mmCIF file of C-alpha atoms and ligand atoms in Angstrom:
data_model
loop_
_atom_site.group_PDB
_atom_site.id
_atom_site.type_symbol
_atom_site.label_atom_id
_atom_site.label_comp_id
_atom_site.label_asym_id
_atom_site.label_seq_id
_atom_site.Cartn_x
_atom_site.Cartn_y
_atom_site.Cartn_z
ATOM 1 C CA MET A 1 0.238 0.065 -0.039
ATOM 2 C CA LYS A 2 1.770 3.239 -0.922
ATOM 3 C CA ARG A 3 1.875 5.555 2.191
ATOM 4 C CA LEU A 4 -0.015 8.605 1.799
ATOM 5 C CA VAL A 5 0.428 12.213 3.941
ATOM 6 C CA ALA A 6 -2.831 14.344 3.983
ATOM 7 C CA PRO A 7 -2.659 17.742 5.114
ATOM 8 C CA SER A 8 -5.664 18.808 7.390
ATOM 9 C CA ILE A 9 -6.378 22.338 6.359
ATOM 10 C CA LEU A 10 -8.349 22.650 9.428
ATOM 11 C CA ALA A 11 -4.937 23.983 10.978
ATOM 12 C CA GLY A 12 -4.350 26.368 7.942
ATOM 13 C CA ASN A 13 -5.658 30.644 7.780
ATOM 14 C CA HIS A 14 -9.886 29.871 7.509
ATOM 15 C CA ALA A 15 -9.759 33.002 5.301
ATOM 16 C CA ARG A 16 -7.187 32.156 2.860
ATOM 17 C CA LEU A 17 -8.370 28.441 2.461
ATOM 18 C CA ALA A 18 -7.268 28.977 -1.221
ATOM 19 C CA GLU A 19 -2.882 29.480 0.275
ATOM 20 C CA SER A 20 -3.064 26.558 2.139
ATOM 21 C CA LEU A 21 -4.102 23.877 -0.627
ATOM 22 C CA ALA A 22 -1.193 25.769 -2.710
ATOM 23 C CA VAL A 23 0.474 25.102 0.051
ATOM 24 C CA VAL A 24 0.235 21.385 -0.032
ATOM 25 C CA GLU A 25 0.044 21.695 -3.656
ATOM 26 C CA ALA A 26 3.680 22.877 -4.067
ATOM 27 C CA THR A 27 5.357 20.059 -1.688
ATOM 28 C CA PRO A 28 7.078 17.568 -3.485
ATOM 29 C CA GLY A 29 5.003 14.310 -2.361
ATOM 30 C CA ALA A 30 1.507 15.550 -1.410
ATOM 31 C CA GLU A 31 -1.275 13.945 -3.086
ATOM 32 C CA TRP A 32 -3.833 14.658 -1.069
ATOM 33 C CA ILE A 33 -5.959 16.965 0.951
ATOM 34 C CA HIS A 34 -8.233 16.582 4.490
ATOM 35 C CA LEU A 35 -11.143 18.745 4.301
ATOM 36 C CA ASP A 36 -12.968 17.975 7.495
ATOM 37 C CA ILE A 37 -16.725 19.123 8.165
ATOM 38 C CA MET A 38 -18.194 19.778 11.514
ATOM 39 C CA ASP A 39 -21.699 20.685 12.199
ATOM 40 C CA GLY A 40 -21.876 21.771 15.819
ATOM 41 C CA HIS A 41 -23.569 18.781 17.071
ATOM 42 C CA PHE A 42 -21.285 15.876 16.616
ATOM 43 C CA VAL A 43 -18.553 17.931 17.507
ATOM 44 C CA PRO A 44 -18.582 20.682 19.480
ATOM 45 C CA ASN A 45 -17.257 22.823 16.425
ATOM 46 C CA LEU A 46 -18.371 24.619 13.322
ATOM 47 C CA THR A 47 -16.133 24.374 10.029
ATOM 48 C CA PHE A 48 -17.458 24.839 6.285
ATOM 49 C CA GLY A 49 -19.545 23.036 4.165
ATOM 50 C CA PRO A 50 -19.926 21.980 0.174
ATOM 51 C CA GLN A 51 -19.880 25.487 -1.277
ATOM 52 C CA THR A 52 -16.063 26.094 -0.081
ATOM 53 C CA ILE A 53 -14.936 23.389 -1.284
ATOM 54 C CA LYS A 54 -16.886 23.533 -4.341
ATOM 55 C CA ASP A 55 -15.188 26.410 -4.420
ATOM 56 C CA LEU A 56 -11.544 25.261 -3.748
ATOM 57 C CA ARG A 57 -11.839 22.323 -6.926
ATOM 58 C CA PRO A 58 -10.999 24.326 -9.670
ATOM 59 C CA ASP A 59 -7.718 25.565 -8.177
ATOM 60 C CA SER A 60 -6.483 22.357 -7.196
ATOM 61 C CA LYS A 61 -5.147 18.742 -8.430
ATOM 62 C CA LEU A 62 -5.136 17.195 -4.923
ATOM 63 C CA PHE A 63 -7.486 14.490 -4.022
ATOM 64 C CA PHE A 64 -10.295 15.609 -1.844
ATOM 65 C CA ASP A 65 -10.714 13.290 1.226
ATOM 66 C CA VAL A 66 -13.297 15.125 3.459
ATOM 67 C CA HIS A 67 -13.980 13.567 6.722
ATOM 68 C CA LEU A 68 -18.227 14.563 7.702
ATOM 69 C CA MET A 69 -18.386 14.935 11.689
ATOM 70 C CA LEU A 70 -21.869 15.357 11.097
ATOM 71 C CA SER A 71 -24.934 13.680 12.967
ATOM 72 C CA ARG A 72 -26.240 13.269 9.367
ATOM 73 C CA PRO A 73 -24.441 13.103 7.487
ATOM 74 C CA ASP A 74 -26.533 11.041 5.597
ATOM 75 C CA GLN A 75 -28.518 14.004 4.447
ATOM 76 C CA TYR A 76 -24.677 15.325 3.307
ATOM 77 C CA ILE A 77 -23.664 12.887 0.769
ATOM 78 C CA GLU A 78 -24.735 14.139 -2.678
ATOM 79 C CA ALA A 79 -23.995 17.992 -1.907
ATOM 80 C CA PHE A 80 -20.451 16.603 -1.168
ATOM 81 C CA ILE A 81 -19.675 15.180 -3.878
ATOM 82 C CA ASP A 82 -21.331 17.462 -6.158
ATOM 83 C CA ALA A 83 -18.939 19.502 -4.834
ATOM 84 C CA GLY A 84 -15.527 17.462 -5.332
ATOM 85 C CA ALA A 85 -14.946 15.130 -2.666
ATOM 86 C CA GLN A 86 -12.924 11.819 -3.994
ATOM 87 C CA ASN A 87 -13.373 10.278 -0.394
ATOM 88 C CA VAL A 88 -16.126 10.531 1.801
ATOM 89 C CA THR A 89 -15.834 9.412 5.374
ATOM 90 C CA ILE A 90 -18.737 8.791 7.589
ATOM 91 C CA HIS A 91 -18.575 7.703 11.207
ATOM 92 C CA THR A 92 -20.115 4.616 13.131
ATOM 93 C CA GLU A 93 -21.122 6.539 16.193
ATOM 94 C CA PRO A 94 -24.235 8.688 15.398
ATOM 95 C CA ASP A 95 -27.650 7.182 14.269
ATOM 96 C CA TYR A 96 -28.403 6.757 10.440
ATOM 97 C CA ASP A 97 -27.973 3.556 8.045
ATOM 98 C CA HIS A 98 -24.658 3.568 7.631
ATOM 99 C CA LEU A 99 -24.295 0.909 5.216
ATOM 100 C CA ALA A 100 -27.017 2.675 2.541
ATOM 101 C CA THR A 101 -25.161 5.707 2.929
ATOM 102 C CA LEU A 102 -21.594 4.126 1.951
ATOM 103 C CA LYS A 103 -23.404 2.658 -0.738
ATOM 104 C CA ARG A 104 -24.950 5.718 -1.655
ATOM 105 C CA ILE A 105 -21.553 7.514 -2.053
ATOM 106 C CA ARG A 106 -19.916 4.844 -4.368
ATOM 107 C CA GLU A 107 -22.851 5.145 -6.589
ATOM 108 C CA LEU A 108 -22.033 8.359 -6.496
ATOM 109 C CA GLY A 109 -18.791 8.246 -7.735
ATOM 110 C CA SER A 110 -16.881 8.257 -4.862
ATOM 111 C CA GLN A 111 -14.668 6.608 -1.792
ATOM 112 C CA CYS A 112 -16.066 5.895 1.048
ATOM 113 C CA GLY A 113 -14.447 5.350 3.999
ATOM 114 C CA ILE A 114 -15.803 4.574 8.371
ATOM 115 C CA CYS A 115 -14.245 6.137 10.695
ATOM 116 C CA ILE A 116 -14.857 5.674 14.970
ATOM 117 C CA ASN A 117 -13.219 8.025 17.593
ATOM 118 C CA PRO A 118 -10.808 6.934 20.173
ATOM 119 C CA GLY A 119 -13.514 5.730 22.575
ATOM 120 C CA THR A 120 -15.566 3.654 20.301
ATOM 121 C CA PRO A 121 -14.846 0.087 19.869
ATOM 122 C CA VAL A 122 -12.796 -1.160 17.367
ATOM 123 C CA GLU A 123 -15.380 -4.349 16.421
ATOM 124 C CA ASP A 124 -18.060 -1.343 15.501
ATOM 125 C CA LEU A 125 -15.776 -1.163 12.206
ATOM 126 C CA LEU A 126 -16.800 -5.174 11.525
ATOM 127 C CA PRO A 127 -20.066 -4.656 9.876
ATOM 128 C CA TYR A 128 -18.709 -1.641 6.939
ATOM 129 C CA LEU A 129 -15.270 -3.573 6.326
ATOM 130 C CA ASP A 130 -16.650 -5.197 2.809
ATOM 131 C CA HIS A 131 -18.055 -2.053 1.828
ATOM 132 C CA VAL A 132 -15.092 0.654 2.183
ATOM 133 C CA ASP A 133 -11.930 2.215 0.758
ATOM 134 C CA LEU A 134 -10.796 3.230 3.980
ATOM 135 C CA VAL A 135 -10.695 2.748 7.737
ATOM 136 C CA LEU A 136 -10.291 5.801 9.996
ATOM 137 C CA LEU A 137 -8.760 5.820 13.214
ATOM 138 C CA MET A 138 -9.185 8.967 14.985
ATOM 139 C CA THR A 139 -6.493 9.705 17.712
ATOM 140 C CA VAL A 140 -7.949 12.532 19.021
ATOM 141 C CA GLN A 141 -11.441 12.870 20.314
ATOM 142 C CA PRO A 142 -13.207 15.112 17.060
ATOM 143 C CA GLY A 143 -13.617 18.808 16.842
ATOM 144 C CA PHE A 144 -10.633 20.905 17.256
ATOM 145 C CA GLY A 145 -6.928 20.930 15.712
ATOM 146 C CA GLY A 146 -3.779 20.456 17.502
ATOM 147 C CA GLN A 147 -4.779 18.276 20.380
ATOM 148 C CA SER A 148 -2.310 15.025 21.796
ATOM 149 C CA PHE A 149 -2.064 12.249 20.029
ATOM 150 C CA ARG A 150 -4.328 9.125 21.881
ATOM 151 C CA THR A 151 -1.141 6.309 22.345
ATOM 152 C CA ASP A 152 -3.808 3.832 23.458
ATOM 153 C CA VAL A 153 -5.349 3.349 20.037
ATOM 154 C CA LEU A 154 -2.223 2.044 19.224
ATOM 155 C CA PRO A 155 -3.271 -1.008 19.443
ATOM 156 C CA LYS A 156 -6.363 -0.645 17.449
ATOM 157 C CA ILE A 157 -4.564 0.239 14.394
ATOM 158 C CA GLU A 158 -2.840 -3.138 15.221
ATOM 159 C CA THR A 159 -6.051 -4.827 15.005
ATOM 160 C CA VAL A 160 -7.335 -3.208 12.000
ATOM 161 C CA ALA A 161 -3.911 -4.129 10.613
ATOM 162 C CA LYS A 162 -4.093 -7.925 11.101
ATOM 163 C CA TRP A 163 -8.145 -7.930 10.157
ATOM 164 C CA ARG A 164 -6.816 -6.483 6.844
ATOM 165 C CA VAL A 165 -3.988 -8.647 6.292
ATOM 166 C CA ASP A 166 -6.197 -11.895 8.030
ATOM 167 C CA LYS A 167 -8.839 -10.820 4.969
ATOM 168 C CA GLY A 168 -7.160 -9.626 2.325
ATOM 169 C CA TYR A 169 -9.134 -6.340 2.502
ATOM 170 C CA GLN A 170 -7.744 -3.336 0.111
ATOM 171 C CA TRP A 171 -8.731 -0.791 2.154
ATOM 172 C CA ARG A 172 -5.975 2.050 3.303
ATOM 173 C CA ILE A 173 -6.328 2.800 7.343
ATOM 174 C CA GLU A 174 -6.208 6.200 7.859
ATOM 175 C CA VAL A 175 -5.214 8.243 11.020
ATOM 176 C CA ASP A 176 -6.346 11.517 12.329
ATOM 177 C CA GLY A 177 -5.563 13.602 15.308
ATOM 178 C CA GLY A 178 -2.498 14.477 16.767
ATOM 179 C CA VAL A 179 -0.831 12.552 14.062
ATOM 180 C CA ASP A 180 3.729 14.601 13.868
ATOM 181 C CA ALA A 181 7.335 12.957 12.641
ATOM 182 C CA ASN A 182 7.144 10.926 15.881
ATOM 183 C CA THR A 183 3.511 9.534 16.649
ATOM 184 C CA GLY A 184 3.320 9.417 12.594
ATOM 185 C CA GLN A 185 5.958 6.843 12.729
ATOM 186 C CA ASP A 186 4.382 4.790 15.850
ATOM 187 C CA CYS A 187 0.946 4.608 13.622
ATOM 188 C CA LEU A 188 3.302 3.624 10.487
ATOM 189 C CA LYS A 189 4.593 0.599 12.482
ATOM 190 C CA ALA A 190 1.051 -0.211 13.670
ATOM 191 C CA GLY A 191 0.052 -0.989 10.439
ATOM 192 C CA ALA A 192 -1.137 2.837 8.995
ATOM 193 C CA ASP A 193 -0.570 3.892 5.674
ATOM 194 C CA THR A 194 -2.427 7.572 5.369
ATOM 195 C CA PHE A 195 -1.615 9.946 7.521
ATOM 196 C CA VAL A 196 -3.830 12.966 8.385
ATOM 197 C CA ALA A 197 -1.779 16.177 10.102
ATOM 198 C CA GLY A 198 -3.265 19.579 10.485
ATOM 199 C CA THR A 199 -0.519 21.179 12.999
ATOM 200 C CA ALA A 200 1.693 19.027 11.861
ATOM 201 C CA PHE A 201 2.252 19.723 8.332
ATOM 202 C CA PHE A 202 1.317 23.629 8.458
ATOM 203 C CA LYS A 203 3.440 24.681 11.013
ATOM 204 C CA ASN A 204 6.334 22.969 10.283
ATOM 205 C CA PRO A 205 9.497 24.534 8.659
ATOM 206 C CA ASP A 206 10.559 21.828 6.352
ATOM 207 C CA LYS A 207 7.318 20.088 5.054
ATOM 208 C CA PRO A 208 9.138 18.509 2.103
ATOM 209 C CA ALA A 209 11.182 16.562 4.795
ATOM 210 C CA PHE A 210 7.638 15.960 6.803
ATOM 211 C CA VAL A 211 5.777 14.199 4.345
ATOM 212 C CA ALA A 212 9.435 12.082 3.338
ATOM 213 C CA SER A 213 9.674 11.060 6.834
ATOM 214 C CA LEU A 214 5.939 9.655 6.351
ATOM 215 C CA GLN A 215 6.003 8.843 3.021
ATOM 216 C CA GLY A 216 9.117 6.795 2.865
HETATM 217 C C1 LIG B 317 -10.388 16.422 13.979
HETATM 218 C C2 LIG B 317 -9.885 16.678 12.864
HETATM 219 C C3 LIG B 317 -8.331 16.845 12.204
HETATM 220 C C4 LIG B 317 -7.528 18.130 12.304
HETATM 221 C C5 LIG B 317 -6.239 16.992 13.097
HETATM 222 O O1 LIG B 317 -11.170 16.596 14.581
HETATM 223 O O2 LIG B 317 -10.563 15.265 11.876
HETATM 224 O O3 LIG B 317 -8.280 16.336 11.355
HETATM 225 O O4 LIG B 317 -7.533 18.507 11.585
HETATM 226 O O5 LIG B 317 -5.590 18.481 13.322
HETATM 227 P P1 LIG B 317 -3.990 18.192 13.902
HETATM 228 O O6 LIG B 317 -2.635 16.953 13.192
HETATM 229 O O7 LIG B 317 -3.740 19.661 14.457
HETATM 230 O O8 LIG B 317 -4.010 17.061 15.356
HETATM 231 ZN ZN1 LIG B 318 -10.368 14.337 10.138
#
């Protein structure tokens, strides 16, 4: 599995999102951008919506990895894919039809991911593993950038990586929250291949070296 760093635009200046995108685009090796959508309900923060993604889309060749932290992601799938999302990740925790939503994401031509928070049992992912392109393990409680990495999630990464080997799954294992050069290496050793990095990317004076350190 090719390793990827997905810088999270959450850590950039939100009045200058296009500039943040250009910074990522100009970083050798960077292919993905991670876009965090928060509804102030599933998580205690708000970010931006499909219109912002739509307006950013023509400026960029990056792969748009959209992380929906919403109580009802099922109501917004079409809007985000129309806007240019290429992967849409949804959480197991809220109450809606998860499988139908994953199916809908693929029908509309996007890849799909399933995500759990640090406090959610890893087994909650099991019903979705045949239906996704990506499994996202939150390594902080979602809502804000710049939090400390939760080392207690590392065994979950190992579990998911073992499932992938045992069953021959092809999905990516993505980690999100507090991922920097050091914690990223821990995730890599545990079996992750896709590293979301907000603060550690945007505040890094040597972005190419940071990306290379995780992508190999
Ligand atoms: C957290 C978001 C993350 C966030 C990560 O709720 O899902 O994608 O941007 O930011 P850092 O890397 O600063 O922890
Ligand atoms: Zn995220």
